[in-house]
Coordinates of C-alpha atoms in Angstrom, one line a residue:
M1 CA 82.1 125.5 117.0
G2 CA 84.6 123.2 118.7
R3 CA 83.9 119.6 119.4
T4 CA 83.6 118.1 122.9
N5 CA 84.7 114.7 123.7
T6 CA 84.0 112.6 126.9
P7 CA 87.4 112.0 128.6
S8 CA 88.5 108.4 128.7
R9 CA 89.1 106.9 132.2
R10 CA 92.7 107.1 133.2
H11 CA 94.9 104.0 133.4
T12 CA 97.5 104.2 136.0
A13 CA 99.6 101.2 135.2
L14 CA 102.4 101.6 132.7
I15 CA 104.5 99.2 130.7
A16 CA 107.9 98.9 132.3
A17 CA 110.6 100.9 130.5
C18 CA 112.8 98.0 129.6
A19 CA 110.8 95.2 128.0
V20 CA 110.7 93.0 125.0
I21 CA 107.2 93.0 123.5
A22 CA 106.8 90.4 120.8
A23 CA 103.5 90.2 119.0
A24 CA 102.2 87.8 116.4
G25 CA 98.6 86.8 115.9
G26 CA 97.6 88.7 119.1
T27 CA 100.2 87.0 121.4
A28 CA 102.8 88.8 123.5
A29 CA 105.7 87.7 125.6
A30 CA 107.9 89.5 128.1
M31 CA 111.1 88.5 129.9
T32 CA 111.9 89.5 133.5
T33 CA 115.1 90.6 135.2
P34 CA 116.5 88.7 138.3
A35 CA 116.2 90.6 141.6
G36 CA 119.0 93.0 142.1
A37 CA 120.3 92.9 138.6
A38 CA 120.8 96.1 136.5
A39 CA 118.1 96.7 134.0
P40 CA 119.3 96.3 130.4
G41 CA 119.0 99.4 128.2
C42 CA 116.6 98.5 125.5
T43 CA 113.1 97.5 124.4
V44 CA 112.3 95.7 121.3
D45 CA 108.9 95.6 119.6
Y46 CA 108.7 92.8 117.0
K47 CA 105.4 92.5 115.1
I48 CA 104.3 90.2 112.3
T49 CA 102.3 92.6 110.1
N50 CA 101.3 90.2 107.4
Q51 CA 101.5 86.4 107.0
W52 CA 100.6 83.9 104.3
S53 CA 101.2 80.2 103.8
T54 CA 104.9 80.4 103.0
G55 CA 106.0 83.8 104.2
F56 CA 105.5 86.9 106.4
G57 CA 106.4 90.5 106.9
A58 CA 107.6 91.9 110.1
A59 CA 108.2 95.3 111.6
V60 CA 110.8 95.8 114.4
T61 CA 111.3 98.9 116.6
V62 CA 114.3 99.0 119.0
T63 CA 114.4 101.6 121.7
N64 CA 117.6 102.5 123.6
T65 CA 116.8 103.0 127.3
G66 CA 120.5 103.0 128.2
D67 CA 123.4 105.3 127.4
T68 CA 123.6 107.0 124.0
V69 CA 125.1 104.8 121.2
S70 CA 126.5 105.8 117.9
S71 CA 125.7 102.5 116.2
W72 CA 123.6 99.5 117.0
K73 CA 123.4 95.8 116.2
L74 CA 120.3 93.8 117.1
E75 CA 120.5 90.0 117.3
W76 CA 118.0 87.2 117.6
S77 CA 117.5 83.5 116.7
Y78 CA 114.6 81.7 115.2
A79 CA 113.3 78.5 116.6
D80 CA 111.7 77.4 113.4
D81 CA 112.5 77.5 109.7
Q82 CA 112.2 81.3 109.1
K83 CA 114.6 82.8 106.6
V84 CA 114.9 86.6 105.9
T85 CA 114.6 87.3 102.2
Q86 CA 114.4 91.1 102.0
G87 CA 114.9 94.0 104.5
W88 CA 114.7 97.8 104.7
N89 CA 116.1 100.5 107.0
A90 CA 118.6 98.0 108.4
D91 CA 121.5 95.8 107.1
I92 CA 120.1 92.3 107.8
A93 CA 122.1 89.1 107.6
Q94 CA 121.3 85.5 108.6
T95 CA 123.5 82.5 109.4
G96 CA 121.4 79.4 110.1
A97 CA 118.8 80.4 112.7
A98 CA 120.8 83.5 113.9
V99 CA 119.8 86.9 112.5
T100 CA 121.8 90.2 112.8
A101 CA 120.3 93.6 112.0
K102 CA 122.7 96.5 111.9
N103 CA 121.9 100.2 111.5
V104 CA 122.3 101.9 108.1
S105 CA 124.0 105.3 107.6
Y106 CA 121.0 107.4 108.7
N107 CA 119.7 105.7 111.8
G108 CA 122.7 104.6 113.8
A109 CA 122.8 107.2 116.5
L110 CA 120.4 106.4 119.4
A111 CA 120.2 108.8 122.3
T112 CA 118.6 107.6 125.5
G113 CA 114.9 107.0 124.8
A114 CA 115.4 107.2 121.0
S115 CA 114.2 104.5 118.6
A116 CA 115.0 103.0 115.2
S117 CA 112.6 100.9 113.1
F118 CA 113.2 98.5 110.3
G119 CA 111.2 95.8 108.5
F120 CA 111.7 92.7 106.5
N121 CA 110.0 89.9 104.6
A122 CA 110.8 86.3 105.3
S123 CA 109.9 82.8 104.3
Y124 CA 108.9 80.0 106.7
S125 CA 107.5 76.4 106.7
G126 CA 105.5 74.9 109.5
S127 CA 105.2 77.2 112.5
N128 CA 106.3 80.8 112.8
A129 CA 107.1 81.4 116.4
V130 CA 108.2 84.9 117.6
P131 CA 111.9 85.0 118.8
A132 CA 112.1 84.8 122.5
T133 CA 115.3 86.8 123.1
F134 CA 116.9 89.9 121.6
K135 CA 120.3 91.5 122.2
L136 CA 121.2 95.1 121.4
N137 CA 125.0 95.5 121.1
G138 CA 125.4 92.3 123.1
V139 CA 123.1 93.2 125.9
T140 CA 119.9 91.2 126.4
C141 CA 116.8 93.3 126.4
N142 CA 114.8 92.3 129.5
A143 CA 111.6 93.5 131.3
G144 CA 111.9 95.5 134.4
P145 CA 109.9 94.9 137.6
G146 CA 106.2 94.7 137.1
G147 CA 104.6 94.6 133.7
P148 CA 101.6 95.7 131.7
T149 CA 98.4 95.8 133.7
D150 CA 95.0 97.5 133.2
P151 CA 95.4 98.0 129.4
P152 CA 93.3 100.7 127.8
D153 CA 89.7 99.7 127.4
P154 CA 89.0 99.7 123.6
T155 CA 85.4 100.9 124.2
D156 CA 86.6 104.1 126.0
P157 CA 85.7 107.1 123.9
P158 CA 88.7 109.0 122.6
A159 CA 89.8 112.1 124.5
G160 CA 91.9 115.1 123.9
R161 CA 91.2 115.7 120.3
V162 CA 91.3 119.3 119.1
D163 CA 88.7 120.9 116.8
N164 CA 91.1 121.2 113.9
P165 CA 94.2 118.9 114.0
Y166 CA 96.1 121.1 111.5
A167 CA 95.8 124.2 113.8
G168 CA 99.1 125.1 115.3
A169 CA 100.8 122.0 113.9
K170 CA 103.4 121.1 111.3
V171 CA 102.6 118.4 108.8
Y172 CA 104.7 115.4 108.1
V173 CA 107.0 115.5 105.0
N174 CA 107.3 112.0 103.5
P175 CA 111.1 111.7 103.0
E176 CA 110.6 109.2 100.2
W177 CA 108.4 111.4 98.1
S178 CA 110.5 114.5 99.0
A179 CA 113.6 112.8 97.7
K180 CA 111.9 111.9 94.4
A181 CA 110.6 115.5 94.0
A182 CA 114.0 117.0 94.9
A183 CA 115.7 114.9 92.2
E184 CA 113.5 116.4 89.5
P185 CA 114.5 119.6 87.7
G186 CA 112.8 122.4 89.7
G187 CA 111.5 119.9 92.2
S188 CA 113.3 121.4 95.2
K189 CA 110.8 124.2 95.1
I190 CA 108.1 121.9 96.5
A191 CA 110.1 119.0 98.0
G192 CA 109.5 120.3 101.5
Q193 CA 105.7 120.1 101.2
P194 CA 103.7 117.6 103.2
T195 CA 101.9 114.8 101.3
G196 CA 99.8 111.8 102.2
V197 CA 101.3 108.3 102.9
W198 CA 99.3 105.8 101.0
L199 CA 98.7 102.4 102.6
D200 CA 97.2 100.9 99.4
R201 CA 97.9 97.2 100.2
T202 CA 98.7 95.1 103.2
A203 CA 102.4 94.9 102.4
A204 CA 102.6 98.7 102.6
I205 CA 102.1 98.5 106.4
A206 CA 105.5 96.8 106.8
G207 CA 107.0 98.5 103.8
A208 CA 106.9 97.0 100.3
N209 CA 109.8 96.7 97.8
G210 CA 112.3 98.5 100.0
S211 CA 110.0 101.4 100.9
M212 CA 109.2 102.7 104.4
G213 CA 106.5 101.0 106.4
L214 CA 104.0 102.6 108.7
R215 CA 106.2 102.4 111.8
A216 CA 109.1 103.9 109.9
H217 CA 107.0 106.8 108.8
L218 CA 105.7 107.4 112.3
D219 CA 109.2 107.2 113.8
E220 CA 110.4 109.8 111.3
A221 CA 107.4 111.9 112.2
L222 CA 108.4 111.8 115.8
R223 CA 111.8 113.1 114.7
Q224 CA 110.3 115.9 112.6
K225 CA 107.9 116.8 115.4
G226 CA 110.4 118.0 117.9
T227 CA 108.7 119.8 120.8
G228 CA 105.7 121.1 118.8
E229 CA 102.6 119.4 117.3
L230 CA 102.7 117.4 114.0
V231 CA 100.1 115.9 111.7
V232 CA 100.7 112.7 109.8
Q233 CA 98.4 112.1 106.8
L234 CA 97.6 108.5 106.0
V235 CA 95.4 107.1 103.2
I236 CA 93.5 104.0 104.2
Y237 CA 92.8 102.4 100.9
N238 CA 92.4 98.7 100.5
L239 CA 88.7 97.8 100.6
P240 CA 87.6 94.5 99.1
G241 CA 86.6 94.9 95.5
R242 CA 88.2 98.4 95.6
D243 CA 87.0 101.2 93.2
C244 CA 84.6 99.0 91.4
A245 CA 84.0 101.3 88.4
A246 CA 87.7 101.7 87.5
L247 CA 90.5 99.3 86.8
A248 CA 93.7 101.3 87.3
S249 CA 92.9 101.7 91.0
N250 CA 91.7 98.1 91.7
G251 CA 93.3 96.5 94.7
E252 CA 94.6 93.2 96.1
L253 CA 91.4 92.0 97.8
G254 CA 88.5 90.3 96.1
P255 CA 84.9 91.5 96.6
A256 CA 84.2 89.0 99.3
E257 CA 87.4 89.3 101.3
I258 CA 86.1 91.5 104.0
D259 CA 87.6 89.4 106.8
K260 CA 91.0 89.8 105.3
Y261 CA 90.5 93.5 105.2
K262 CA 89.6 93.6 108.8
T263 CA 92.1 91.2 110.3
Q264 CA 95.1 91.6 108.0
Y265 CA 94.8 95.3 107.1
I266 CA 92.8 97.4 109.5
D267 CA 93.7 95.6 112.7
P268 CA 97.5 95.8 112.2
I269 CA 97.2 99.5 111.3
A270 CA 95.1 100.2 114.4
A271 CA 97.6 98.3 116.6
I272 CA 100.5 100.4 115.4
L273 CA 98.6 103.7 115.7
A274 CA 97.6 102.8 119.2
D275 CA 101.2 102.3 120.3
P276 CA 101.7 104.8 123.2
K277 CA 105.0 105.8 121.5
Y278 CA 102.9 107.7 118.9
A279 CA 100.3 109.2 121.2
G280 CA 101.8 112.7 120.7
L281 CA 101.2 112.7 116.9
R282 CA 98.0 113.8 115.3
I283 CA 97.1 111.1 112.8
V284 CA 94.8 112.2 110.0
N285 CA 93.3 109.3 108.1
T286 CA 91.7 109.7 104.6
V287 CA 89.4 106.8 104.7
E288 CA 88.8 104.8 101.5
I289 CA 88.7 107.2 98.6
D290 CA 86.2 106.7 95.7
S291 CA 84.5 103.5 96.8
L292 CA 81.3 104.6 98.6
P293 CA 80.2 107.1 95.9
N294 CA 80.3 104.3 93.4
L295 CA 77.4 102.6 95.2
V296 CA 75.3 105.7 94.3
T297 CA 76.4 106.5 90.8
N298 CA 77.6 103.2 89.2
T299 CA 75.0 100.7 90.3
T300 CA 71.8 99.5 88.7
P301 CA 69.6 101.2 87.4
R302 CA 72.0 103.9 86.5
P303 CA 73.2 103.8 82.9
T304 CA 76.8 103.9 84.2
A305 CA 76.3 100.8 86.3
T306 CA 79.0 98.1 86.3
P307 CA 78.6 94.5 87.5
N308 CA 81.4 94.9 90.0
C309 CA 79.7 97.9 91.6
D310 CA 76.4 96.0 91.7
T311 CA 78.2 93.1 93.5
M312 CA 79.7 95.5 96.1
K313 CA 76.3 97.1 96.7
A314 CA 74.7 93.7 97.1
N315 CA 77.3 92.2 99.5
G316 CA 77.6 95.4 101.6
N317 CA 81.3 95.1 102.0
Y318 CA 82.1 98.7 101.2
I319 CA 79.8 99.9 104.0
K320 CA 81.0 97.2 106.4
G321 CA 84.7 97.9 105.6
V322 CA 84.4 101.7 106.0
G323 CA 82.4 101.3 109.2
Y324 CA 84.9 98.8 110.6
A325 CA 87.9 101.1 109.7
L326 CA 86.2 104.1 111.3
N327 CA 85.4 102.2 114.5
K328 CA 88.8 100.6 115.0
L329 CA 90.9 103.5 113.9
G330 CA 88.6 106.1 115.6
A331 CA 89.1 104.4 118.9
V332 CA 92.7 105.6 119.0
P333 CA 92.7 109.0 120.7
S334 CA 95.3 110.5 118.4
V335 CA 93.4 109.6 115.2
Y336 CA 91.2 112.0 113.2
N337 CA 89.1 110.2 110.5
Y338 CA 88.1 112.1 107.4
V339 CA 85.9 110.1 105.0
D340 CA 86.2 110.6 101.3
A341 CA 83.3 112.5 99.8
G342 CA 84.1 112.4 96.1
H343 CA 84.2 115.8 94.3
H344 CA 81.7 118.2 92.7
G345 CA 82.1 116.8 89.2
W346 CA 80.9 113.4 90.5
L347 CA 78.4 114.0 93.3
G348 CA 77.3 117.6 92.7
W349 CA 74.1 116.7 90.8
D350 CA 70.8 116.6 92.6
D351 CA 70.3 112.8 92.3
N352 CA 73.8 112.1 93.6
F353 CA 74.3 114.7 96.3
G354 CA 71.8 113.8 99.0
A355 CA 71.9 110.1 98.3
S356 CA 75.7 110.1 98.8
A357 CA 75.4 112.1 102.1
E358 CA 72.9 109.5 103.4
L359 CA 75.2 106.7 102.4
F360 CA 78.1 108.3 104.2
K361 CA 76.0 108.3 107.4
R362 CA 75.1 104.6 106.9
A363 CA 78.8 103.7 106.6
A364 CA 79.7 105.9 109.6
T365 CA 77.3 103.9 111.8
A366 CA 78.1 100.4 110.5
E367 CA 80.1 97.7 112.2
G368 CA 79.9 99.4 115.7
S369 CA 81.0 102.8 114.5
T370 CA 79.3 106.0 115.3
I371 CA 79.2 109.4 113.7
G372 CA 81.5 110.5 116.5
K373 CA 84.3 108.5 114.9
V374 CA 84.2 110.8 111.9
H375 CA 86.1 114.0 112.4
G376 CA 85.4 115.3 108.9
F377 CA 85.3 114.6 105.2
I378 CA 87.7 115.2 102.4
V379 CA 86.9 116.1 98.8
N380 CA 88.8 116.1 95.5
T381 CA 91.2 113.4 96.7
A382 CA 93.6 112.7 93.8
N383 CA 91.3 114.6 91.5
Y384 CA 91.6 117.8 89.4
S385 CA 88.5 119.9 90.1
A386 CA 89.3 123.6 90.4
L387 CA 89.2 125.0 93.9
K388 CA 87.2 128.1 93.0
E389 CA 86.0 129.3 89.6
D390 CA 86.2 133.1 89.6
H391 CA 84.8 134.0 86.2
F392 CA 81.3 132.5 86.5
T393 CA 78.9 131.3 89.2
I394 CA 76.1 128.8 89.3
D395 CA 73.6 131.7 89.4
D396 CA 74.8 133.4 86.2
S397 CA 72.9 133.3 82.9
V398 CA 73.6 134.3 79.3
N399 CA 70.8 135.4 77.1
G400 CA 68.4 134.0 79.6
V401 CA 70.1 130.6 79.7
S402 CA 71.4 129.4 83.0
V403 CA 75.0 128.4 83.5
R404 CA 73.6 125.1 84.7
Q405 CA 72.5 124.4 81.2
S406 CA 76.0 124.7 79.7
K407 CA 77.7 121.6 78.4
W408 CA 80.5 121.9 81.0
V409 CA 78.3 122.4 84.1
D410 CA 75.5 120.1 82.7
W411 CA 72.9 120.8 85.4
N412 CA 75.4 120.4 88.3
R413 CA 74.6 122.5 91.4
Y414 CA 78.3 123.4 91.9
T415 CA 81.0 124.9 89.8
D416 CA 84.0 124.2 92.0
E417 CA 85.3 122.3 95.0
L418 CA 85.1 125.0 97.6
S419 CA 81.4 125.6 97.1
Y420 CA 80.8 121.8 96.9
A421 CA 82.7 121.1 100.1
Q422 CA 80.9 123.7 102.1
A423 CA 77.5 122.5 100.8
M424 CA 78.3 118.9 101.5
R425 CA 79.4 119.9 105.0
A426 CA 76.1 121.6 105.7
K427 CA 74.1 118.6 104.4
L428 CA 76.1 116.2 106.6
V429 CA 75.5 118.3 109.7
S430 CA 71.8 118.4 108.9
L431 CA 71.9 114.6 108.9
G432 CA 73.3 114.5 112.4
F433 CA 77.1 114.8 112.1
D434 CA 78.9 117.1 114.5
S435 CA 78.3 120.8 113.9
G436 CA 82.0 121.3 114.2
L437 CA 82.6 118.9 111.2
G438 CA 85.7 119.9 109.3
M439 CA 86.4 119.5 105.6
L440 CA 89.6 119.0 103.7
I441 CA 90.2 119.8 100.1
D442 CA 93.0 118.0 98.1
T443 CA 94.7 120.8 96.1
S444 CA 97.7 118.8 94.9
R445 CA 96.7 119.0 91.2
N446 CA 93.9 121.4 90.7
G447 CA 95.8 124.7 90.1
W448 CA 95.3 124.8 86.3
G449 CA 97.8 127.6 85.9
G450 CA 100.2 128.3 83.0
T451 CA 99.5 130.0 79.7
A452 CA 96.1 128.4 79.3
R453 CA 94.6 129.9 82.5
P454 CA 91.9 132.4 81.6
T455 CA 92.1 135.9 83.0
A456 CA 88.6 137.0 82.3
P457 CA 85.1 135.6 81.6
G458 CA 84.4 134.0 78.3
A459 CA 82.5 135.8 75.5
R460 CA 78.7 136.1 76.2
T461 CA 77.7 134.9 72.8
S462 CA 76.3 131.8 74.4
V463 CA 76.3 130.1 77.7
D464 CA 78.9 127.6 76.5
T465 CA 81.4 130.3 75.2
Y466 CA 80.9 132.1 78.5
V467 CA 81.7 129.1 80.6
D468 CA 84.3 127.5 78.4
G469 CA 86.2 130.7 77.9
G470 CA 86.4 131.5 81.6
R471 CA 86.8 128.2 83.4
Y472 CA 90.1 127.4 85.0
D473 CA 89.6 123.7 84.9
R474 CA 90.8 122.9 81.3
R475 CA 89.8 119.2 81.2
I476 CA 87.9 118.0 78.2
H477 CA 85.2 116.8 80.5
L478 CA 84.6 116.8 84.3
G479 CA 84.5 113.0 84.2
N480 CA 88.2 112.7 83.2
W481 CA 90.4 111.7 86.1
C482 CA 93.6 110.0 84.9
N483 CA 96.9 111.9 84.6
Q484 CA 95.3 114.9 83.1
S485 CA 97.2 116.9 80.5
G486 CA 97.6 120.6 81.4
A487 CA 97.0 120.2 85.1
G488 CA 99.1 122.1 87.6
L489 CA 99.9 122.2 91.3
G490 CA 97.2 123.9 93.3
E491 CA 97.1 125.9 96.5
R492 CA 99.9 125.0 98.9
P493 CA 98.8 123.1 102.0
R494 CA 97.5 125.5 104.6
T495 CA 95.3 125.6 107.7
A496 CA 91.7 127.0 108.0
P497 CA 91.7 128.7 104.6
A498 CA 87.9 129.2 104.4
A499 CA 84.7 128.7 106.4
G500 CA 84.2 125.1 107.4
I501 CA 87.5 124.0 105.8
D502 CA 90.1 122.5 108.2
A503 CA 92.9 122.6 105.6
Y504 CA 94.0 122.5 102.0
V505 CA 96.1 119.4 101.7
W506 CA 98.2 117.5 99.2
I507 CA 97.0 114.0 99.9
K508 CA 97.8 112.7 96.4
P509 CA 101.6 113.2 96.1
P510 CA 102.3 115.1 92.9
G511 CA 104.2 113.0 90.4
E512 CA 102.6 109.7 91.3
S513 CA 100.7 108.2 88.4
D514 CA 96.9 107.7 88.4
G515 CA 97.2 104.6 86.2
S516 CA 99.1 103.2 83.3
S517 CA 98.6 104.2 79.7
R518 CA 98.7 100.6 78.6
A519 CA 98.4 97.2 80.2
I520 CA 101.4 96.5 82.4
P521 CA 101.7 93.1 84.2
N522 CA 102.0 93.6 88.0
D523 CA 101.6 91.9 91.4
E524 CA 99.8 94.9 92.9
G525 CA 96.3 94.0 91.7
K526 CA 96.2 97.0 89.4
G527 CA 94.4 96.7 86.0
F528 CA 94.5 98.8 82.8
D529 CA 91.8 101.4 82.6
R530 CA 91.2 103.0 79.1
M531 CA 90.6 106.3 80.8
C532 CA 94.4 106.4 81.3
D533 CA 95.0 105.8 77.5
P534 CA 95.4 109.2 75.7
T535 CA 93.9 107.6 72.5
Y536 CA 90.7 106.5 74.3
T537 CA 87.5 108.1 72.9
G538 CA 85.5 107.8 76.1
N539 CA 82.4 106.2 77.7
P540 CA 79.1 107.4 79.2
R541 CA 80.8 108.6 82.3
N542 CA 82.7 111.3 80.4
N543 CA 80.0 111.7 77.7
N544 CA 82.2 109.9 75.2
N545 CA 84.9 112.4 75.1
M546 CA 88.7 111.9 74.8
S547 CA 90.4 110.9 78.0
G548 CA 92.8 113.8 78.2
A549 CA 95.4 111.6 79.8
L550 CA 99.2 112.0 79.4
P551 CA 101.0 109.3 77.4
N552 CA 103.6 106.8 78.7
A553 CA 102.3 106.7 82.2
P554 CA 103.4 103.9 84.7
L555 CA 101.2 102.0 87.1
S556 CA 99.1 103.9 89.6
G557 CA 101.3 105.1 92.5
H558 CA 104.5 104.8 90.6
W559 CA 106.6 107.8 89.8
F560 CA 105.7 109.7 86.6
S561 CA 108.3 112.3 85.8
A562 CA 106.5 113.8 82.9
Q563 CA 103.4 114.4 85.0
F564 CA 105.5 116.0 87.8
Q565 CA 107.0 118.4 85.3
E566 CA 103.6 119.3 83.9
L567 CA 102.4 120.1 87.4
L568 CA 105.3 122.3 88.1
K569 CA 104.9 124.2 84.8
N570 CA 101.2 124.8 85.3
A571 CA 101.2 125.5 89.1
H572 CA 98.8 128.2 90.4
P573 CA 99.8 130.0 92.4
A574 CA 103.0 129.9 90.4
L575 CA 106.1 128.6 92.0

């Protein structure tokens, strides 16, 4: 059943084609052209994306509205003590207050209407005023007659969404991940696959450590889009006190820093996604993986409770943060929000399943959000649970003993992600979510192929030999989650593969680490979790089993060549 959306009222006023829009802290300035003068051929969008006491990050998009150019140079001057310290996607130089940004080899040619984006970090002292004037190839970028009036009402309901954003659309290929994959032996076989873009800290919005920022990705997406439809997959992942039951995936914000999450992280993302330039893209957001389920499974009185999770349950900042993100991002008509719903090996038990679904609804209706801001849910994000176990079902029994009583299933209601996703969808619809709710399944690392893949059920000597001999998922325990040995690439991304499933997706980019095997000092807020240590003998969450992790792993999100090769070798379907 398709969704219906109430159309937003139409706004007839448009921003003039040639304008400088400079935004910082919610301010904007535009220059005008004298009567009778020819309109200069450029617009410049300069946004401060992150600011602290001594520095800031900025994102700049220059659009050529004049004749085609083969190269470009953008110039501006600062009025205060700003000094550029690092840049990306442009060659940036500064002499005194004057700054020059020149194109690099791959973004010099600008046809009429085409744009180029770059970003930089800078220091400052005192004030940090936005530059008043920009010049492109010596021509001042001015505003044409008129100006922005009647801006879109943020309370208008989104319009124009399709039932399944993946239907009839290409999906964005992240060029940074693609290049890393292609550089690996055999990696060219999958380098063209679409993967998620992780905004896992505030600096990622502008682009951290030379990497592409959000605008750069969206501009590249417009290039890849051409005349058809294109989906861009983003991971919204920076809650205060993030992932309270783990350490490798902790984040930059402390448990109480909900205001920073809202104003310095979600608001800038929402502002970029709302740029009319990107209105033709379909933006799929995976919203805050892992955190909400922790409020069910890892808080008092559960034996797996942690003090950090108890803190996040008490202060409510996970629910507030998710609700705020859904509300702000879901107000953008081109955005499709999919909330993370864990995986069957986490929430598939009776005392977890219903409580989690009800918690998801609470978050979806917090901070002004509504269930209409949720387009669907995603399961198995960055996890390894098998898509479908073919050699046993939850209804099987051996010698009168149910499969649910096996050590592997351990009274779970589900044996795989497909059955869990479909059941969770039905539960959520029963709680009031749209009957057209769509599910996504992350299949980036759940193929479990290679020589260890069973080809038949296990021996029926006991329920354990039956399940263990036939299961595709070869983890030591369902609770193991970090850089798993023996894992392989799963189903390639595809649209509408099963009832209620919008798509199989690769949200976790294959080859990016889940966490480091040992403590590594870093400025990303990431701790050392023993579940990433191959010598670790476990804890109550994995029934005190070995971790099953690969050795010599780097920090989470960093490239892990050995894991990438493992995934290629054990891919199913095989490459």
